[in-house]
Short mmCIF file of C-alpha atoms in Angstrom, two decimals:
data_model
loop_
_atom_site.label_atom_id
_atom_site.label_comp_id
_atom_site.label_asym_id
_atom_site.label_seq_id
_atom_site.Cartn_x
_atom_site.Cartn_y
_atom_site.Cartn_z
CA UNK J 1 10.10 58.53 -43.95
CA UNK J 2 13.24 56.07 -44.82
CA UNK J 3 13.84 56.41 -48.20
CA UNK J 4 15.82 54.74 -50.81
CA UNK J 5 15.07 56.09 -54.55
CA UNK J 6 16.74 52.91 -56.93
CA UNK J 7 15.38 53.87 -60.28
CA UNK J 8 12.97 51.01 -61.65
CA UNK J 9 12.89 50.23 -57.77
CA UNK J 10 11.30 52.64 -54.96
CA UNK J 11 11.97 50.96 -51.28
CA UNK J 12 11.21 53.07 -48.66
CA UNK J 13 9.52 53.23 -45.21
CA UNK J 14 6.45 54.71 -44.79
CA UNK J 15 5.54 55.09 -40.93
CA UNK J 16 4.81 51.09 -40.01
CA UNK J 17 5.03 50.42 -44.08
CA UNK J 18 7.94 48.75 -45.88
CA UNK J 19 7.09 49.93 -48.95
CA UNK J 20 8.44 48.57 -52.44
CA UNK J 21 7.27 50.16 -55.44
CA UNK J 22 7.48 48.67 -58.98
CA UNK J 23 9.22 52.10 -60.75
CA UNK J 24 8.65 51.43 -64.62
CA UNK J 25 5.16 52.71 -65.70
CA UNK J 26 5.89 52.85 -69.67
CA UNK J 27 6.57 49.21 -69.18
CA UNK J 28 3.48 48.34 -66.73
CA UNK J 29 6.37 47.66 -64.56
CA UNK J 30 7.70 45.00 -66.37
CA UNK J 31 10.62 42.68 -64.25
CA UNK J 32 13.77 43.02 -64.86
CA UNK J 33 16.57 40.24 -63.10
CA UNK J 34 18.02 43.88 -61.50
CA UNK J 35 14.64 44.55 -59.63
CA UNK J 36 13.72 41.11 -58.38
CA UNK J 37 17.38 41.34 -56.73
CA UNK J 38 16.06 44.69 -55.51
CA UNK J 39 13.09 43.42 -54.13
CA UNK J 40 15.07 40.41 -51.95
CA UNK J 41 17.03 43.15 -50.66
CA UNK J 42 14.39 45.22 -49.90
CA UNK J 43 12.72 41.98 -48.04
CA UNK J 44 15.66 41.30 -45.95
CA UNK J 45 16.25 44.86 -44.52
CA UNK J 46 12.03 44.86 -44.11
CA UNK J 47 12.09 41.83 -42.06
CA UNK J 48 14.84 42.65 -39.51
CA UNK J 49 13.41 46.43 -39.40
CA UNK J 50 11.46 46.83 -35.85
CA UNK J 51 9.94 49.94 -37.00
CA UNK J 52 8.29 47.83 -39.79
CA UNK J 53 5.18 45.83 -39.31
CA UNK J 54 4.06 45.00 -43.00
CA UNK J 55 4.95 45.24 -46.19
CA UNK J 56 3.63 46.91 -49.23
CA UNK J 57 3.80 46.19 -52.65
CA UNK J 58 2.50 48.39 -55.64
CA UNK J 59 3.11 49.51 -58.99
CA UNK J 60 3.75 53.19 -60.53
CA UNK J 61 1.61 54.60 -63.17
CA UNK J 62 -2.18 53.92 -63.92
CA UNK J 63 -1.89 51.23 -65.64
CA UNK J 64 -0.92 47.99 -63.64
CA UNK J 65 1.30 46.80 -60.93
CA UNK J 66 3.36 44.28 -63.02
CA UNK J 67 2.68 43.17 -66.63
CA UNK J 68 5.49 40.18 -66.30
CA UNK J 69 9.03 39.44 -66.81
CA UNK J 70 11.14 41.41 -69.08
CA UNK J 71 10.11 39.24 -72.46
CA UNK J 72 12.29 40.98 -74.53
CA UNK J 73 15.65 40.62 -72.89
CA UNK J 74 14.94 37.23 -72.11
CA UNK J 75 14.24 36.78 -76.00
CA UNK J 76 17.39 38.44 -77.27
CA UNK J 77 19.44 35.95 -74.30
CA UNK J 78 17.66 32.96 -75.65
CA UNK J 79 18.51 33.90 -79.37
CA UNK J 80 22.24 34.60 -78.52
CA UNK J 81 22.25 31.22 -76.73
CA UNK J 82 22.79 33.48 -73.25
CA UNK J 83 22.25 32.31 -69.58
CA UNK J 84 19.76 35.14 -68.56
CA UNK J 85 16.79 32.92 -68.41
CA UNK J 86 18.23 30.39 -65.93
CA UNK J 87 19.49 33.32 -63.73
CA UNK J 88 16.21 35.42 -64.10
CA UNK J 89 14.19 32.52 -63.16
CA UNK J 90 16.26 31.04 -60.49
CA UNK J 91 16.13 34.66 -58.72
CA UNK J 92 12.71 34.91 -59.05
CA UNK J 93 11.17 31.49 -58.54
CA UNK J 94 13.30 31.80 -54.96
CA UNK J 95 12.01 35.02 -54.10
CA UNK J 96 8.66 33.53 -55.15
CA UNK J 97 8.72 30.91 -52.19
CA UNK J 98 10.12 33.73 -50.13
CA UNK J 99 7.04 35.87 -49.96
CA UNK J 100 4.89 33.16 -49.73
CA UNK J 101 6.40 32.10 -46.43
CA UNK J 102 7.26 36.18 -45.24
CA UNK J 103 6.73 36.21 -41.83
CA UNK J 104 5.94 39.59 -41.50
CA UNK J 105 2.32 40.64 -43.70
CA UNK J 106 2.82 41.37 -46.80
CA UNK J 107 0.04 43.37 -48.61
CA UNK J 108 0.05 42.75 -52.39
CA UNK J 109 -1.77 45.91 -54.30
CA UNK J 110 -2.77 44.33 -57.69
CA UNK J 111 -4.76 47.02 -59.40
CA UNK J 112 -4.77 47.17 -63.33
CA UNK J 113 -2.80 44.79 -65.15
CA UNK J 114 -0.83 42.32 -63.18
CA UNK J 115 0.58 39.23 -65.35
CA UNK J 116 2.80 36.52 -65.23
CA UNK J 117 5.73 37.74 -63.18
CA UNK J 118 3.40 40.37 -61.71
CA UNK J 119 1.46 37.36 -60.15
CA UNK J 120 4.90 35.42 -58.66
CA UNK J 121 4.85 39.07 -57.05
CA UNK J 122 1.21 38.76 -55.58
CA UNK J 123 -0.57 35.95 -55.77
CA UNK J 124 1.68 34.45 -53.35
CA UNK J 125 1.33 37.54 -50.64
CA UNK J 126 -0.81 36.87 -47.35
CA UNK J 127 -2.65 39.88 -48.39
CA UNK J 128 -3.69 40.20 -52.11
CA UNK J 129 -5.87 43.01 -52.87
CA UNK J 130 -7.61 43.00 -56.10
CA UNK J 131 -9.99 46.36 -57.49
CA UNK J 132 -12.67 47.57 -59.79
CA UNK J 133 -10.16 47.76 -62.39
CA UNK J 134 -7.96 44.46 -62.18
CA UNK J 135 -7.23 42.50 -65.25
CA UNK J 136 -4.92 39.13 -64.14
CA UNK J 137 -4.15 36.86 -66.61
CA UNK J 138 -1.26 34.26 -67.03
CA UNK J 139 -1.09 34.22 -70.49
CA UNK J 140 2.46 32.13 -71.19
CA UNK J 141 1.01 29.87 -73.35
CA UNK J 142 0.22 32.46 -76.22
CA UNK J 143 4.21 33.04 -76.34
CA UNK J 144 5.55 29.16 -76.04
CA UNK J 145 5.72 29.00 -72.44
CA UNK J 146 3.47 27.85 -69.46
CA UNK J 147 2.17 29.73 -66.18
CA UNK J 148 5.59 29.90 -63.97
CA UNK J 149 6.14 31.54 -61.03
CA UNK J 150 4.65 29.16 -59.07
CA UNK J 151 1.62 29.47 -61.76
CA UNK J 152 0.92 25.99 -61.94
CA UNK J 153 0.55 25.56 -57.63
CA UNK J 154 -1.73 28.78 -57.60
CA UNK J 155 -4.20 27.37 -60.86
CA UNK J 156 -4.19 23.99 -59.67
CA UNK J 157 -5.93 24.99 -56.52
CA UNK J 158 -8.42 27.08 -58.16
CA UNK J 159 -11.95 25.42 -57.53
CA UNK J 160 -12.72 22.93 -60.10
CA UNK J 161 -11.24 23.52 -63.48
CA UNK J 162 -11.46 27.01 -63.48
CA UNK J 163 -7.62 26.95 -62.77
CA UNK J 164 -6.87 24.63 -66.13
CA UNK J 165 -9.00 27.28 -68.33
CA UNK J 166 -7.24 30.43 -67.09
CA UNK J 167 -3.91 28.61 -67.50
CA UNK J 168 -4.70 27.06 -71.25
CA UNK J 169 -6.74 30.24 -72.31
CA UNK J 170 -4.58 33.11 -70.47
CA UNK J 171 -7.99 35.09 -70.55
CA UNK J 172 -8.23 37.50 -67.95
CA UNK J 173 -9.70 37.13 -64.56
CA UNK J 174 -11.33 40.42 -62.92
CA UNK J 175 -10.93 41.40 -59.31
CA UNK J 176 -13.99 39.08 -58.53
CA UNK J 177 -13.12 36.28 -60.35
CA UNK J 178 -9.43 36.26 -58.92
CA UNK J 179 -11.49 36.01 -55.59
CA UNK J 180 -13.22 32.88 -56.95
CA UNK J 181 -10.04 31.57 -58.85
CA UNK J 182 -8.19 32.14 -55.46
CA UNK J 183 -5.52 34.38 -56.81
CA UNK J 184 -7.02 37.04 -53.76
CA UNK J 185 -8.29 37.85 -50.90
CA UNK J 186 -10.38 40.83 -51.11
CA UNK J 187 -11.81 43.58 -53.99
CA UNK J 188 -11.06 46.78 -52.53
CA UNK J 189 -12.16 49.92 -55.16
CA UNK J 190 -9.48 51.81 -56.46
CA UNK J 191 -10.42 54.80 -55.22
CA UNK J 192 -10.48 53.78 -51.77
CA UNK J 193 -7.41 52.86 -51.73
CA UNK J 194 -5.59 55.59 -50.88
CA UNK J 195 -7.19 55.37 -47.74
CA UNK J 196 -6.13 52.04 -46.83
CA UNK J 197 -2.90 52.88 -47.70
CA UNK J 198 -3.22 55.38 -45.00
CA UNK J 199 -4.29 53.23 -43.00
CA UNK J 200 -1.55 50.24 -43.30
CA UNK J 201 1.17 52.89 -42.63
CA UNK J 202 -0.28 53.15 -39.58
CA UNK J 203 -0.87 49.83 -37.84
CA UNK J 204 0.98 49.00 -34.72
CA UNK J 205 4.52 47.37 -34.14
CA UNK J 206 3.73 43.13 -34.56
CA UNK J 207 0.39 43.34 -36.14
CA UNK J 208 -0.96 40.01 -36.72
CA UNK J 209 -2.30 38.60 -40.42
CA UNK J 210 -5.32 38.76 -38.33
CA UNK J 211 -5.84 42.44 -37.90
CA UNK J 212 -4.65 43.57 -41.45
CA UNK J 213 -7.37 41.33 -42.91
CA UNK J 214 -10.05 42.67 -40.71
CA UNK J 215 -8.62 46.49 -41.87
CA UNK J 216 -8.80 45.09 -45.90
CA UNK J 217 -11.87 43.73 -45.48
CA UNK J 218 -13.39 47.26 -43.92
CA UNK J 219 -13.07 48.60 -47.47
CA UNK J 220 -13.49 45.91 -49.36
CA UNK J 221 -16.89 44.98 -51.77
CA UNK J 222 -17.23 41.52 -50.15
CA UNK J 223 -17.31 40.31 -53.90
CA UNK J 224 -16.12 36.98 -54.58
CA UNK J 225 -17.35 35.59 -58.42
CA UNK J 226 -17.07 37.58 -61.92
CA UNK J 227 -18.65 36.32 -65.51
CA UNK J 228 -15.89 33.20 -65.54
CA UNK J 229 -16.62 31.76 -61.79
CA UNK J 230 -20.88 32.21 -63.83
CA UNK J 231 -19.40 29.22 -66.23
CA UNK J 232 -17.84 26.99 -63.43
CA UNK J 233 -20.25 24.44 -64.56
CA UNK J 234 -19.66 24.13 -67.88
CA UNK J 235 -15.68 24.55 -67.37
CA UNK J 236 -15.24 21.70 -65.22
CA UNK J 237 -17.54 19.31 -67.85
CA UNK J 238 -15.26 21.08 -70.78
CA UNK J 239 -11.86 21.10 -69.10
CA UNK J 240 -11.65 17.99 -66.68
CA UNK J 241 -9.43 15.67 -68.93
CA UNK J 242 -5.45 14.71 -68.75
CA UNK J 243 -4.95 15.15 -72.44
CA UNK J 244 -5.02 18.31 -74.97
CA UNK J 245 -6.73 16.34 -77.47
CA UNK J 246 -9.74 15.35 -74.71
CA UNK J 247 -10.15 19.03 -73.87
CA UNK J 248 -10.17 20.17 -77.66
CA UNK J 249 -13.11 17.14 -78.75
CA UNK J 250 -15.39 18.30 -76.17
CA UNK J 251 -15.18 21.80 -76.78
CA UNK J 252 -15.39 20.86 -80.65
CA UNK J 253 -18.61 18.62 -79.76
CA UNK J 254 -20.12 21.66 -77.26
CA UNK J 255 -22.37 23.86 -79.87
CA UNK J 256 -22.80 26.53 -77.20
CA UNK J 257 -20.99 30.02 -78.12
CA UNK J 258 -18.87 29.68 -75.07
CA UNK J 259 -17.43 27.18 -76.36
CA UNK J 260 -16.61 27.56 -79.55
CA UNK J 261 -15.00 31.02 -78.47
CA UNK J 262 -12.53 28.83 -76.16
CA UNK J 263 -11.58 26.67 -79.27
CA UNK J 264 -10.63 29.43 -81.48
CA UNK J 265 -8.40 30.86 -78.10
CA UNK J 266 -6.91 27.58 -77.83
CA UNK J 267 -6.06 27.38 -81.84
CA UNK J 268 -4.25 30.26 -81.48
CA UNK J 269 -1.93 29.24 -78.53
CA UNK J 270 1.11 27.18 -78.51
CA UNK J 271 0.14 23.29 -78.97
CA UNK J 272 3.78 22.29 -77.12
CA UNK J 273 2.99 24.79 -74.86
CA UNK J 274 -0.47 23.79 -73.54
CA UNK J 275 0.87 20.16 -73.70
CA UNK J 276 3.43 21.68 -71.28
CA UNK J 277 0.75 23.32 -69.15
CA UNK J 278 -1.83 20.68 -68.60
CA UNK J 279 0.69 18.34 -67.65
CA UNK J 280 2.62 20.36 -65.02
CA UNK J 281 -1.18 21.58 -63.82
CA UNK J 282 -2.18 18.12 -63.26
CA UNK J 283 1.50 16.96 -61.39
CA UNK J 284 0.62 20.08 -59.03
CA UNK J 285 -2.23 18.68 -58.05
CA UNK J 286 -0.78 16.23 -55.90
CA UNK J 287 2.17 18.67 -55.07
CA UNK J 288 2.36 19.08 -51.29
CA UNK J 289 3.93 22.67 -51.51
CA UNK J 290 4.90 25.74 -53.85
CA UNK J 291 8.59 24.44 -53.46
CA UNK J 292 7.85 21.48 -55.77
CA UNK J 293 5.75 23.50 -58.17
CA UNK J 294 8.77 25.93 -58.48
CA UNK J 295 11.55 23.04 -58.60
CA UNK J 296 9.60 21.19 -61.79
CA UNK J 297 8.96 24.81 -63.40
CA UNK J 298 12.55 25.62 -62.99
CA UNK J 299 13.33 22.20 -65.27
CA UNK J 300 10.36 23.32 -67.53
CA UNK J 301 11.63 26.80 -68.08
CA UNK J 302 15.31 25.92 -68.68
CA UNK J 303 13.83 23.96 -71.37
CA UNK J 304 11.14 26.62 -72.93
CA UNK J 305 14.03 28.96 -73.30
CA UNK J 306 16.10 26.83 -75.76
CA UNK J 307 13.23 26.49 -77.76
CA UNK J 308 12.10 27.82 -81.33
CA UNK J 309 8.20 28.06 -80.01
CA UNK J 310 9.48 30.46 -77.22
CA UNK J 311 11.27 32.60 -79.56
CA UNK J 312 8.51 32.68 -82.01
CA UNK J 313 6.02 33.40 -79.92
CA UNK J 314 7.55 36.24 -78.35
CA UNK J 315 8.72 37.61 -81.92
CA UNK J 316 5.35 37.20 -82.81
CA UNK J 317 3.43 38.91 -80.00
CA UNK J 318 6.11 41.24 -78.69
CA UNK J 319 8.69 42.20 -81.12
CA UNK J 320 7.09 42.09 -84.56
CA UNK J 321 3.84 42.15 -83.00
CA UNK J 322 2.19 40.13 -85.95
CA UNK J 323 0.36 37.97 -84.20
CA UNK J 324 0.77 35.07 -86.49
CA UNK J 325 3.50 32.70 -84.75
CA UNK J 326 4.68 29.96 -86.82
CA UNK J 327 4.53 26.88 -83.76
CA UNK J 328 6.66 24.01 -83.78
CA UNK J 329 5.05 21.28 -84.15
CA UNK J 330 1.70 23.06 -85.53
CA UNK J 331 -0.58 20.43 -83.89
CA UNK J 332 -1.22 19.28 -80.78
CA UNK J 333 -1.81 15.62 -81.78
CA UNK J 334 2.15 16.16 -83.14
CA UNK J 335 3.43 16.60 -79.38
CA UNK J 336 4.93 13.41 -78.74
CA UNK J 337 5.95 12.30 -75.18
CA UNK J 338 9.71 12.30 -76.30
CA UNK J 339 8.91 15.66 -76.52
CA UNK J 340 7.23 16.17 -73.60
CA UNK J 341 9.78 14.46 -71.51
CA UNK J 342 12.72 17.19 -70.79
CA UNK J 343 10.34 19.74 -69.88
CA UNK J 344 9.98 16.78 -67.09
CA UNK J 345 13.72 15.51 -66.43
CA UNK J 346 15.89 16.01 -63.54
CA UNK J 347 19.00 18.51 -64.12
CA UNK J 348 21.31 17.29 -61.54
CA UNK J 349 23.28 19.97 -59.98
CA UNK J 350 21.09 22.57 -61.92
CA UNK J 351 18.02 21.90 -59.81
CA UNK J 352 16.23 24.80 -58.02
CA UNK J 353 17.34 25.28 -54.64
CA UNK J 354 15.68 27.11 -51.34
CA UNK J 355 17.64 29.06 -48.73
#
């Protein structure tokens, strides 16, 4: 066993296994800038390693592989006026892209809580493995901010509108629904996982994506749709409209209990924010690549961080935990387009760029 212990960062080789380990369980593994440079490095000695054939990612602890980015830090930068956002999410929208086009496999463990930043980390893998006791969620828009990460490429290729309801709501997908909502590949029980763990470490030099699917898919459930992918119907007649205001009449019209529940989510969310999100959902429709996503949330993000509504809603949620953000503007009929438009503008020399 090669072995590197890095503190909030475990990389180490474990027989055909690159393995890199999420190291801080009273955070649910929460991102830091410092690990998500980890993690590149980790990727580049992986990929050049002959001894290794795949890679594996999980979390410590019980309770989740990744619960996000490190809100807090990135609040107290934004407050002091700081630069940590645009270098936190220029490292990790790059790194990002950079699993999704590994070219070694790359098996993504998401068990318990895996959010935001958690999901740049998995939902782009060519292996995602979801269990019995995954809770995924991208829930930016309660705290000012929209599904990054490459977010908007992965919900805008959910089927129907389930993607625009997971990425307005932020309610939680299980491991079936993340099947149906395409965020994985495969349910795989918990507590047969260490036994496909085993069994990864021990696959042979240059296995294909081929063969490590067919060993997933000998544990998995073969489950593929949980209670949301049960209200596809009535998503896509409730969700399937290019304006905030659209989406919040025909839930308001809708008398059914399903409904009404999604209004009273969405009336507790950030109105810039969703305004934000349904737009840059409905531009990555047409996207021809997780590049482009990343490039227009880079432009987004720079923007979200210099605002009041991204500050308040992490004070409110994460710091004072009152749950009673004051949003800027209040209503989502007060979004104008001028405001709208530099979440949308071009930064010149600032854009996001690929290696």
């Amino acid at each position: 066993m090669n072995s590197a212990e890095e503190g909030d960062l475990i990389v180490r080789r474990e027989g055909a296994a690159g393995v890199i380990r999420l190291n801080r369980p009273k955070a649910i593994n929460a991102m830091t800038l410092e690990m998500s440079i980890g993690i590149d490095a980790a990727l580049d000695r992986f990929e050049t390693d002959l001894e290794v054939a795949l890679i594996i990612l999980e979390g410590a602890g019980e309770r989740g592989l990744c619960a996000g980015g490190d809100i807090r830090g990135l609040w107290e930068s934004s407050r002091e006026g700081g630069d940590l956002g645009a270098r936190f999410w220029r490292q990790e929208y790059v790194m990002n892209a950079r699993i999704a086009r590994y070219p070694k496999p790359y098996v993504a463990f998401m068990d318990g809580l895996v959010m935001g930043g958690g999901v740049g980390l998995s939902g782009h893998a060519s292996h995602r493995v979801v269990t019995d006791r995954t809770k995924l969620a991208m829930p930016e828009v309660g705290l000012g901010f929209f599904p990054d990460v490459g977010g908007t490429w992965l919900l805008s290729r959910s089927p129907g509108e389930i993607g625009t309801y997971f990425g307005l709501t932020g309610q939680t997908m299980n491991g079936p629904d993340a099947i149906h909502a395409k965020f994985a590949d495969a349910v795989v029980p918990a507590a047969k996982w260490p036994e496909l763990r085993e069994a990864l470490t021990k696959v042979g030099q240059g296995a294909t994506a081929a063969e490590v699917s067919k060993l997933i898919n000998g544990f998995s459930t073969g489950e593929a749709a949980g209670p949301v992918a049960a209200k596809q119907a009535a998503i896509d007649a409730l969700f399937g409209f290019d304006r905030m205001e659209d989406i919040v009449a025909a839930l308001g019209r809708d008398g059914s209990e399903f409904a009404q529940a999604t209004l009273k989510t969405l009336n507790e969310k950030s109105p810039r924010g969703m305004v934000v999100t349904l737009k840059l959902l409905r531009l990555a429709r047409t996207a021809s690549n997780l590049e482009e996503c990343l490039v227009r949330e880079y432009r987004a993000a720079l923007e979200v961080f210099r605002s009041d509504d991204f500050r308040e809603g992490v004070r409110a949620a994460v710091i004072d935990k009152d749950r009673n953000p004051a949003w800027s503007p209040p209503r989502i009929e007060d979004v104008t387009p001028e405001m709208l438009a530099p979440y949308l503008a071009e930064i010149g020399a600032d854009e996001l760029k690929f290696n």
